Short mmCIF file of C-alpha atoms and ligand atoms in Angstrom, two decimals:
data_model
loop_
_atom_site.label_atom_id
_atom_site.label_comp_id
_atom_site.label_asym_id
_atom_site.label_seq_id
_atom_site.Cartn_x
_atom_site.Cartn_y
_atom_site.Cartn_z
CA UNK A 1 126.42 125.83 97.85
CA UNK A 2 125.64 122.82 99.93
CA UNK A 3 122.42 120.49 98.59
CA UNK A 4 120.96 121.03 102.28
CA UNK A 5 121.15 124.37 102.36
CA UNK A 6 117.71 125.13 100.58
CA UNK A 7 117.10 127.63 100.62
CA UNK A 8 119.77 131.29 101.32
CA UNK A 9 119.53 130.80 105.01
CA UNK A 10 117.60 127.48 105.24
CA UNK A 11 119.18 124.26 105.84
CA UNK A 12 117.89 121.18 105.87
CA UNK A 13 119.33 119.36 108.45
CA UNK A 14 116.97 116.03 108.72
CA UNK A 15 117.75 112.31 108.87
CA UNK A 16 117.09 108.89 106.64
CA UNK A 17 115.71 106.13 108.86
CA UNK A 18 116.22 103.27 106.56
CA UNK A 19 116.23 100.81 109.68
CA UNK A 20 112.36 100.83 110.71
CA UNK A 21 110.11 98.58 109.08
CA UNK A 22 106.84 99.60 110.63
CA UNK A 23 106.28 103.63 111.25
CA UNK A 24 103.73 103.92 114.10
CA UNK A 25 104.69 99.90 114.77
CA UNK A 26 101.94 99.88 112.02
CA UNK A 27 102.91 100.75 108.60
CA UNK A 28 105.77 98.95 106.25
CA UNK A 29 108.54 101.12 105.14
CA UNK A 30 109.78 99.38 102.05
CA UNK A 31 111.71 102.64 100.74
CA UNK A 32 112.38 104.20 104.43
CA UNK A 33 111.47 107.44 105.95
CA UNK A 34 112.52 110.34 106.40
CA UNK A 35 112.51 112.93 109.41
CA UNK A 36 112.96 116.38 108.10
CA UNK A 37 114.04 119.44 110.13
CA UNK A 38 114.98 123.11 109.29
CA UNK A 39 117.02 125.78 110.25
CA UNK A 40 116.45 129.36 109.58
CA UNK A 41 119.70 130.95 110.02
CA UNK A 42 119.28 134.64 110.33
CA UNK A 43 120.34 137.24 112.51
CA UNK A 44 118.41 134.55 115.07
CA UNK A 45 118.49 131.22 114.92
CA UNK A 46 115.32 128.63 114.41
CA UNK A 47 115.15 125.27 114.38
CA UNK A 48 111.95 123.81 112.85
CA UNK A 49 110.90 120.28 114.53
CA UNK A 50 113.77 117.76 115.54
CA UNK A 51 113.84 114.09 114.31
CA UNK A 52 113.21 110.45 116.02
CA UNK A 53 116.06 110.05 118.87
CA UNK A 54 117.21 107.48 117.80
CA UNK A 55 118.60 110.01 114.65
CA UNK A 56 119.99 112.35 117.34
CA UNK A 57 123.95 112.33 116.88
CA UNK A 58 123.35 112.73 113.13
CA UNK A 59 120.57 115.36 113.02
CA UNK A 60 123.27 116.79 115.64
CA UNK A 61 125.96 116.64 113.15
CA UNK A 62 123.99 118.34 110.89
CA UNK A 63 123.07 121.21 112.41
CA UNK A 64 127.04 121.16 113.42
CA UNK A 65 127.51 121.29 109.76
CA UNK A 66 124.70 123.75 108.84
CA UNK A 67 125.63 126.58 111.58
CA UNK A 68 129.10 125.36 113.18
CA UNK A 69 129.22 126.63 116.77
CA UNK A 70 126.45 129.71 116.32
CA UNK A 71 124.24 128.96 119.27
CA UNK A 72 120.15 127.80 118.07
CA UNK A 73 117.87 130.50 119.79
CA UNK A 74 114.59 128.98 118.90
CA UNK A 75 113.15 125.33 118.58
CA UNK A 76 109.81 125.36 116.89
CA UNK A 77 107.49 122.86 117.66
CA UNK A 78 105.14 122.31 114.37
CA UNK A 79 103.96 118.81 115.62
CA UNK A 80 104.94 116.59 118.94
CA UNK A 81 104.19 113.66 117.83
CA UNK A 82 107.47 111.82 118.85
CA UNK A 83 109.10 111.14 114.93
CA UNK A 84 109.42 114.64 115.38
CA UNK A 85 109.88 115.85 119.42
CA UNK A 86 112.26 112.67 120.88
CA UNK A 87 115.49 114.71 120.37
CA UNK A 88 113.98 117.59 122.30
CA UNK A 89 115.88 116.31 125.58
CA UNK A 90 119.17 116.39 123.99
CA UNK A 91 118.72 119.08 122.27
CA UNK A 92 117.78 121.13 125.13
CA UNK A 93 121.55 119.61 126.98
CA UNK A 94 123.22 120.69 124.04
CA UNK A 95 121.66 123.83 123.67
CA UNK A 96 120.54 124.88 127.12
CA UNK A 97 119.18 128.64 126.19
CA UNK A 98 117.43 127.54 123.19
CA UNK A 99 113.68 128.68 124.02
CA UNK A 100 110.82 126.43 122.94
CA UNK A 101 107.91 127.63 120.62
CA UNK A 102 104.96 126.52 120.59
CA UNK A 103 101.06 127.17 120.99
CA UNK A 104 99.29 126.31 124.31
CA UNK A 105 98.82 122.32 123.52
CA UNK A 106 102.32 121.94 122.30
CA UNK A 107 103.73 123.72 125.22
CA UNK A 108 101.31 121.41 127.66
CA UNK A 109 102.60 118.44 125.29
CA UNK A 110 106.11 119.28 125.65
CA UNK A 111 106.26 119.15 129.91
CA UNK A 112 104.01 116.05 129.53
CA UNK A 113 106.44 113.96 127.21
CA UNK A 114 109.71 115.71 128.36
CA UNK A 115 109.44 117.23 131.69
CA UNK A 116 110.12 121.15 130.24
CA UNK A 117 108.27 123.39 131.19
CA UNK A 118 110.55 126.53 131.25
CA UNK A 119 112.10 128.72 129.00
CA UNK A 120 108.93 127.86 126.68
CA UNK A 121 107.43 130.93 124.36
CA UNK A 122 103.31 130.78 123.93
CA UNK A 123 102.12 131.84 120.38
CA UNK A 124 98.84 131.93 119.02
CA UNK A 125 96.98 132.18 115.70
CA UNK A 126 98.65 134.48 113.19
CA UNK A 127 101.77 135.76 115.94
CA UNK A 128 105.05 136.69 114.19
CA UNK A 129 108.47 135.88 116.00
CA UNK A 130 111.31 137.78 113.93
CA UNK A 131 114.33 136.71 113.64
CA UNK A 132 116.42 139.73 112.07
CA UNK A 133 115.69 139.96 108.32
CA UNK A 134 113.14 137.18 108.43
CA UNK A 135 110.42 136.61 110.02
CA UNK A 136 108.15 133.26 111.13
CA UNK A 137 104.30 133.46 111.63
CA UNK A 138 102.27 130.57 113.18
CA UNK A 139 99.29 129.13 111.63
CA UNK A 140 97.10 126.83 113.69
CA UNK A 141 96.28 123.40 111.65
CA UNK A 142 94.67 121.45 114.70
CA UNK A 143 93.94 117.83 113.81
CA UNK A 144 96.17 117.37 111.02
CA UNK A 145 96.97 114.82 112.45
CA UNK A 146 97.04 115.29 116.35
CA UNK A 147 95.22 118.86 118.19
CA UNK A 148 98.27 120.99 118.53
CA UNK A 149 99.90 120.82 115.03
CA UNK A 150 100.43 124.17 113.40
CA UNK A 151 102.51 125.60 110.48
CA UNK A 152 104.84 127.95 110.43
CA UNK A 153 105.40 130.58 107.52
CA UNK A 154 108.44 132.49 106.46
CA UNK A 155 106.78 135.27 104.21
CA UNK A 156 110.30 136.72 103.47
CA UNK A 157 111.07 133.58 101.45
CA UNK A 158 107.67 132.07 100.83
CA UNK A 159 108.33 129.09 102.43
CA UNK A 160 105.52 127.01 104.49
CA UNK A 161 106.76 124.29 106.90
CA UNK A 162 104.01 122.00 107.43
CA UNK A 163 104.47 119.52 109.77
CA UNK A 164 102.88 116.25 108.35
CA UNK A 165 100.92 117.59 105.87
CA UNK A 166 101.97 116.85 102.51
CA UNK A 167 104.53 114.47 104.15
CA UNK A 168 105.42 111.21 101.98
CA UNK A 169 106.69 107.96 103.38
CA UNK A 170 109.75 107.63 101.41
CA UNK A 171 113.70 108.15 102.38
CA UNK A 172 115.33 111.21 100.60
CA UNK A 173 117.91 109.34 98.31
CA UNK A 174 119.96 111.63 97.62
CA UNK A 175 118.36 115.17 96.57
CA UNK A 176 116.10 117.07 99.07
CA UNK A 177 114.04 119.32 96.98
CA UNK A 178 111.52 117.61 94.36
CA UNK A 179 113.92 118.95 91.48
CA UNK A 180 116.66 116.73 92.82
CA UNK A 181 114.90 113.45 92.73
CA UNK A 182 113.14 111.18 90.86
CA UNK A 183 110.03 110.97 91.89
CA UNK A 184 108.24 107.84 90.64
CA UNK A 185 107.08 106.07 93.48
CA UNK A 186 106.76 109.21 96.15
CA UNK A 187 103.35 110.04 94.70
CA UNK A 188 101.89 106.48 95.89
CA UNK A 189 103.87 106.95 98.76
CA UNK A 190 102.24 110.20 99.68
CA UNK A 191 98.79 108.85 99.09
CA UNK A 192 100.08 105.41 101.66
CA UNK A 193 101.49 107.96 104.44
CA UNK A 194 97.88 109.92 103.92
CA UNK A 195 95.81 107.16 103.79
CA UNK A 196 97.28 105.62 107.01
CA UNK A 197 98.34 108.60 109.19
CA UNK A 198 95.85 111.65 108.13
CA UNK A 199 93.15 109.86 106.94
CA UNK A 200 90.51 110.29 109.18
CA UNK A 201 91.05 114.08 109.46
CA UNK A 202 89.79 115.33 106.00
CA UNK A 203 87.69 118.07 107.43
CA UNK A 204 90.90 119.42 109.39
CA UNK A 205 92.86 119.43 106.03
CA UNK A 206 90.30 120.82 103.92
CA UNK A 207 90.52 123.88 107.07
CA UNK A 208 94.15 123.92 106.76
CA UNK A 209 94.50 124.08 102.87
CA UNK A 210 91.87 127.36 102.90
CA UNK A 211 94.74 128.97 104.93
CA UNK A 212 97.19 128.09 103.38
CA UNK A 213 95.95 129.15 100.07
CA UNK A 214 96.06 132.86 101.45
CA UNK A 215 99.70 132.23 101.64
CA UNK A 216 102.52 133.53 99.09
CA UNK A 217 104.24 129.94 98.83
CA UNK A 218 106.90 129.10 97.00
CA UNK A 219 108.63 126.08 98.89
CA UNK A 220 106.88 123.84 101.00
CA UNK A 221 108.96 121.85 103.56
CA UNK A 222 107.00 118.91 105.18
CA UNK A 223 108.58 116.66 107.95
CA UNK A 224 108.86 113.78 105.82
CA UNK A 225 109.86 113.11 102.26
CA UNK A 226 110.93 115.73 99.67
CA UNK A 227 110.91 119.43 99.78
CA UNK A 228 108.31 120.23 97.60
CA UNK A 229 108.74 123.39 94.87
CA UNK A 230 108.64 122.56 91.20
CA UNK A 231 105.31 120.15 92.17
CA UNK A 232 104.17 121.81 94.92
CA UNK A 233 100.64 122.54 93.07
CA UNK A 234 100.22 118.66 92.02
CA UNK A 235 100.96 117.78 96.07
CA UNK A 236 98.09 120.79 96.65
CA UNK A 237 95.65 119.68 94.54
CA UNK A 238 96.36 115.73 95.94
CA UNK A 239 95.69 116.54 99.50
CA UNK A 240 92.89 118.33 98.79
CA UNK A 241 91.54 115.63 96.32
CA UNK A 242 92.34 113.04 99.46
CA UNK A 243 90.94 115.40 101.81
CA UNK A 244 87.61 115.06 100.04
CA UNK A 245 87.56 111.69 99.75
CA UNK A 246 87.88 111.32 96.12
CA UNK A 247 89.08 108.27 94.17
CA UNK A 248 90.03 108.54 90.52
CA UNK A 249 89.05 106.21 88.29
CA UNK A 250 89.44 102.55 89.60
CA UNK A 251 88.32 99.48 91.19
CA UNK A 252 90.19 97.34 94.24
CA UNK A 253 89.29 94.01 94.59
CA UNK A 254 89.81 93.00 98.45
CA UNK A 255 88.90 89.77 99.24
CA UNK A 256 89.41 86.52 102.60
CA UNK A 257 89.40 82.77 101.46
CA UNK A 258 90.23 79.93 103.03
CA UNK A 259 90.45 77.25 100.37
CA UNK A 260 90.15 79.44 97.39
CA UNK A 261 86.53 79.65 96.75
CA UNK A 262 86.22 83.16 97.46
CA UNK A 263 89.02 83.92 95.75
CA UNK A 264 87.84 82.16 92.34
CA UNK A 265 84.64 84.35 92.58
CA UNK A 266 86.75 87.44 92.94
CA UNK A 267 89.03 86.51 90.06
CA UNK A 268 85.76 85.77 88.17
CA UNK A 269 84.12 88.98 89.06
CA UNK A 270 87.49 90.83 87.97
CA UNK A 271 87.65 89.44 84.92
CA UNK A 272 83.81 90.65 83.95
CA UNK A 273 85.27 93.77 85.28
CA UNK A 274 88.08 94.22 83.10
CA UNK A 275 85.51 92.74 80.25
CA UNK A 276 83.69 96.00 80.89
CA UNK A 277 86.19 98.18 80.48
CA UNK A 278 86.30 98.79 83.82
CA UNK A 279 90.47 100.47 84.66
CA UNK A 280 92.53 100.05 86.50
CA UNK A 281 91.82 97.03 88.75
CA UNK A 282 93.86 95.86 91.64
CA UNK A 283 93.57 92.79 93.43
CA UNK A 284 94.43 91.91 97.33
CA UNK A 285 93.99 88.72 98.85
CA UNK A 286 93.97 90.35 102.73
CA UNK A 287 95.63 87.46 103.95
CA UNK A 288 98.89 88.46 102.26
CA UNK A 289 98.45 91.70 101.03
CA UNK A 290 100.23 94.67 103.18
CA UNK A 291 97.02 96.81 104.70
CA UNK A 292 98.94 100.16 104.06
CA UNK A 293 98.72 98.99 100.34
CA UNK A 294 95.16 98.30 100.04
CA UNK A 295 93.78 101.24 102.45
CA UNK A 296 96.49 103.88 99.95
CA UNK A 297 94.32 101.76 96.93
CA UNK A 298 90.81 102.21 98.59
CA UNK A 299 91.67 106.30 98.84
CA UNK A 300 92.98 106.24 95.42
CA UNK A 301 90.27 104.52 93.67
CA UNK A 302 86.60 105.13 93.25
CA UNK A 303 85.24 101.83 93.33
CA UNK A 304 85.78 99.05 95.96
CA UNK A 305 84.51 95.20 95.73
CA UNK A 306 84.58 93.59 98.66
CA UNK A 307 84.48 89.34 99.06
CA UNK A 308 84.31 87.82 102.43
CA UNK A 309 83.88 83.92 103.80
CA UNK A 310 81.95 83.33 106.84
CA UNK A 311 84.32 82.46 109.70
CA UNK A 312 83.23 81.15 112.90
CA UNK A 313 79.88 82.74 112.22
CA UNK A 314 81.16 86.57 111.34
CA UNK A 315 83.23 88.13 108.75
CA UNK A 316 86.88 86.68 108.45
CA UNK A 317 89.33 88.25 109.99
CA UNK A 318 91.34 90.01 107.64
CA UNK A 319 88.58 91.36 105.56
CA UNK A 320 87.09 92.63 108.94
CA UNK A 321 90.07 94.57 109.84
CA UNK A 322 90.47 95.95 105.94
CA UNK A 323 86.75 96.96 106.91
CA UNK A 324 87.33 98.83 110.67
CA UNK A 325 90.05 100.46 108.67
CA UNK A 326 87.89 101.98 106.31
CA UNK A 327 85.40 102.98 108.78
CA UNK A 328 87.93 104.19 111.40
CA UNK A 329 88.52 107.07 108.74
CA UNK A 330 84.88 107.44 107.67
CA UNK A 331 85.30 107.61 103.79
CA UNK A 332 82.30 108.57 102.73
CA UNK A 333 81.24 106.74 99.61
CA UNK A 334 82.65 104.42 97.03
CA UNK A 335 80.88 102.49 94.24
CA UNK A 336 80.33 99.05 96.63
CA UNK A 337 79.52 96.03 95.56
CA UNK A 338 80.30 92.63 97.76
CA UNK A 339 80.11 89.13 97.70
CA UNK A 340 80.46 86.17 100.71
CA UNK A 341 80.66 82.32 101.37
CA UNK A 342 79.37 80.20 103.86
CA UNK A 343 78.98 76.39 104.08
CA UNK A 344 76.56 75.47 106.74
CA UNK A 345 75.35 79.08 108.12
CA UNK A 346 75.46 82.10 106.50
CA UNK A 347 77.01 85.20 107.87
CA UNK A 348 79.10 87.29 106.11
CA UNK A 349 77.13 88.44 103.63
CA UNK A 350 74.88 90.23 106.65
CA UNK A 351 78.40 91.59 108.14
CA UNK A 352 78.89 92.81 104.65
CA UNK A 353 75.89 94.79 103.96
CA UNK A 354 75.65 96.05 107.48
CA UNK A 355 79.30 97.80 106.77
CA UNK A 356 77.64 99.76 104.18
CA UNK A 357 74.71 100.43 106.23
CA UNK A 358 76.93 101.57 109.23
CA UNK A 359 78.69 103.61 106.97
CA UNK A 360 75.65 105.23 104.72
CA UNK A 361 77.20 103.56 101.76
CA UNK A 362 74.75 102.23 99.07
CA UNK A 363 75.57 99.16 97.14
CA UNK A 364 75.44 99.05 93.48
CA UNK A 365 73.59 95.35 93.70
CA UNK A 366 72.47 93.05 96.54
CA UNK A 367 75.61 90.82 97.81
CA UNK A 368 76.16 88.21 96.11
CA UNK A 369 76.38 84.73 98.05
CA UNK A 370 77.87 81.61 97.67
CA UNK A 371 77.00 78.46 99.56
CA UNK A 372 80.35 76.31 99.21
CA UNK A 373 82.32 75.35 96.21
CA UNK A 374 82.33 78.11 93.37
CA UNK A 375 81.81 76.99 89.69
CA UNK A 376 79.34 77.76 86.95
CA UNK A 377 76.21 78.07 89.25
CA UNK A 378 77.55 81.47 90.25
CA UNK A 379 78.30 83.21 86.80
CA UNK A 380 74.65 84.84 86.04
CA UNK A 381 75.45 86.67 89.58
CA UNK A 382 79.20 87.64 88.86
CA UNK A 383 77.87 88.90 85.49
CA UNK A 384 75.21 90.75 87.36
CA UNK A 385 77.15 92.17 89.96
CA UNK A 386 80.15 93.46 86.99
CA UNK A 387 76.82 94.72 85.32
CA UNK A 388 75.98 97.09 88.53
CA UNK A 389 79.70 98.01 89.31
CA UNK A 390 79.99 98.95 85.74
CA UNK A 391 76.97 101.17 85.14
CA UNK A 392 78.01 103.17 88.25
CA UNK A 393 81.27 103.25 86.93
CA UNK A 394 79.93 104.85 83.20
CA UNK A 395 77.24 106.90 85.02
CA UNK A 396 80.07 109.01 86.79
CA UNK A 397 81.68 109.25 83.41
CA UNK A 398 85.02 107.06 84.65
CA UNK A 399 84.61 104.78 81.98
CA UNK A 400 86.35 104.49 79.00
C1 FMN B 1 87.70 78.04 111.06
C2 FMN B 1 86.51 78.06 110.14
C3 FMN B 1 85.32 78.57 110.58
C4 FMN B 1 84.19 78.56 109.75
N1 FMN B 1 83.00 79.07 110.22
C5 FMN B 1 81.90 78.96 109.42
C6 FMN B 1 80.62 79.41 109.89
O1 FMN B 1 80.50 79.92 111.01
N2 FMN B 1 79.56 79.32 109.08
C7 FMN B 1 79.65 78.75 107.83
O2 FMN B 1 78.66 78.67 107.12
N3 FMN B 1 80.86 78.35 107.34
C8 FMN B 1 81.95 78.45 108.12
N4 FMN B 1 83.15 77.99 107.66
C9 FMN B 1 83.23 77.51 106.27
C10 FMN B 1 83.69 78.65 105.37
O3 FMN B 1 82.79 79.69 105.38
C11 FMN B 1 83.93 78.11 103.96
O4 FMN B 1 85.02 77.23 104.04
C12 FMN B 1 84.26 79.24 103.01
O5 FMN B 1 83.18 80.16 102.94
C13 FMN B 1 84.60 78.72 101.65
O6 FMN B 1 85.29 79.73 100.95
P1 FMN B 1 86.88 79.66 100.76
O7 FMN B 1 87.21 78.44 99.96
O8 FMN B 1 87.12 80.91 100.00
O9 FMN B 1 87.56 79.66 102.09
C14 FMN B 1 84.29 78.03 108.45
C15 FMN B 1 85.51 77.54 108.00
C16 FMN B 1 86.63 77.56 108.83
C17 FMN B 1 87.93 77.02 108.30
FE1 FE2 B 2 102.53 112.87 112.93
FE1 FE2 B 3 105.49 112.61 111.35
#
């Protein structure tokens, strides 16, 4: 039996994009991406999303390969979002009776984007479609991430196709199923492709994972990165740890300078850190780091320290956008702590605390503020400010 063909009956018949560098013309790609689609080949058969059209004569191929001439019966649409819908078009030429299935948004989506509006079927919550032996049921999962995504369950061979959720950055080298790969760097890579695509929507996911825990699953086949079986509890219990907005045990670092003084500070205040006990600790400079990185970082880890100079009398830029970031996906607390620098008029410092104020975060100590060059003056406050981050950090019981 063929690696791609799953599952008896299910093929995987997605792509590698190992060409993009930004997904969204946002976020770096330093292992690729994948765009996975299924078919169910039964006495019916159902395609399950396409991939970016760009992928189209090899997704093409593989369904070729998969089902040889058998005509496709059903395309269905778990998510629109283009990564996923931009072969639609062609497949339609190739396939012109394949019928399109999707709820009411998709189907609205789908004549939008792609001008179809005919030979469409409308499901809604909980509707079955069978396809001779087996048998697909639709489950809505609106904003996770966009209004019309949904999954769709095969209860004959407990296997969930979720659109983007539990989707990993990450190109499938190799093996498709989580068995047939080595994993390493996929689990950062799913908390990157949360932390920058789903983010915002933890409310929807927690919704979404209470329905899918009434499911019978046994195989869960996202849209990107590996088919998920032998982990698929670890990859549960992630999303909903993300989904709630909980870091493990951790501090990030983030920090703007110029000329280096804020950056001394911040390698000051990390080393009172690490003095502390406090584990791990990671450390961006925003003016190089990549902003996937440190937003994946400020999901993963409970504590963030933020250090800022004043620029042109406001925050500088990069640590503002780290900042809009953050409060584009309304995280709801971290341990906080920050620190700024001005040199004739202070500002960032006020930026900085009214962040946490916007956001109903409380800091674990008043900013601390430095007027120009940074040397000895400053180390009562570092030592202060490790002393607040630290308490917080042994009063939640992360420390060691
Ligand atoms: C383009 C530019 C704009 C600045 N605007 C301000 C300002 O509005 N108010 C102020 O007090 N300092 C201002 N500064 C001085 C910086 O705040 C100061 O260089 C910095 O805080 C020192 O930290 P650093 O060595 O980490 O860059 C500015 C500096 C630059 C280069
Ligand atoms: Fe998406
Ligand atoms: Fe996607």
């Amino acid at each position: 039996m063929r690696i791609t063909e799953i599952k008896p009956g299910i093929h995987y018949v997605g792509v590698n994009d190992r060409v993009k560098t930004r997904f969204e013309a946002l976020w770096s790609l330093p292992f690729g991406v994948s765009y996975n689609s299924y078919l169910v080949a039964d006495e019916k058969v159902a395609l399950i999303d396409t991939v970016e059209e760009g992928f189209g004569s090899r997704f093409f191929h593989n369904i070729h390969e998969a089902i040889g001439d058998r005509k496709i019966d059903y395309l269905v649409v778990n998510h629109m979002e283009p990564d996923h819908s931009s072969s639609i078009s062609a497949l339609k030429r190739l396939y012109p009776e394949i019928k399109i299935v999707g709820n009411a948004k998709t189907l609205q989506m789908i004549g939008g984007y792609y001008g179809i509006e005919a030979d469409t079927v409308e499901i809604r919550e909980g509707e079955s479609l069978s396809l001779g032996n087996r048998t697909l049921t639709f489950y809505m999962a609106p904003m996770v991430h966009w209004p019309e995504t949904m999954v769709t369950y095969c209860p004959e061979q407990k296997t969930l196709f979720t659109g983007d959720a539990f989707g990993t950055f990450g190109a499938l080298d190799g093996g498709i199923l989580d068995r047939q790969l080595e994993l390493g760097h996929f689990w950062d890579e799913m908390i990157r492709y949360y932390a920058c695509i789903v983010g915002k929507y933890g409310v929807p996911v927690q919704k979404a994972l209470q329905k899918i825990r009434t499911l019978e699953i046994e195989t869960i086949c996202s849209t990107h990165g590996p088919v998920w079986e032998e982990e698929k509890e670890r990859v549960i219990a992630l999303y909903d740890r993300l989904s709630r907005y909980q870091g493990e045990p951790g501090a990030v670092i983030a920090y703007g300078s110029m000329y280096g003084n804020t950056e001394q500070m911040a390698e000051h205040i990390a080393r009172n850190l690490a003095e502390r006990g406090v584990r791990p600790i990671r450390m961006y400079n925003l003016s190089s780091a990549d902003p996937s990185v440190v937003l994946r970082d400020v999901f993963k880890y409970d504590t963030l320290v933020v250090g800022s100079p004043t620029y042109n009398g406001d925050l500088f830029p990069e640590v503002e956008a780290l900042l809009r970031k953050i409060e584009a996906r309304g995280i709801p607390q971290r341990t906080f702590a920050a620190f700024g620098s001005f040199t004739w008029a202070s500002a960032a410092v006020k930026h900085l605390r009214e962040f946490a104020e916007k956001l109903k975060w409380t800091m674990c100590c008043e900013p601390l503020e430095m007027k120009q060059g940074f040397d000895g003056r400053y180390d009562d406050a570092c030592d202060r400010l490790a002393d607040a981050v630290a308490a917080r950090w042994s009063d939640c019981g992360t420390g060691n």
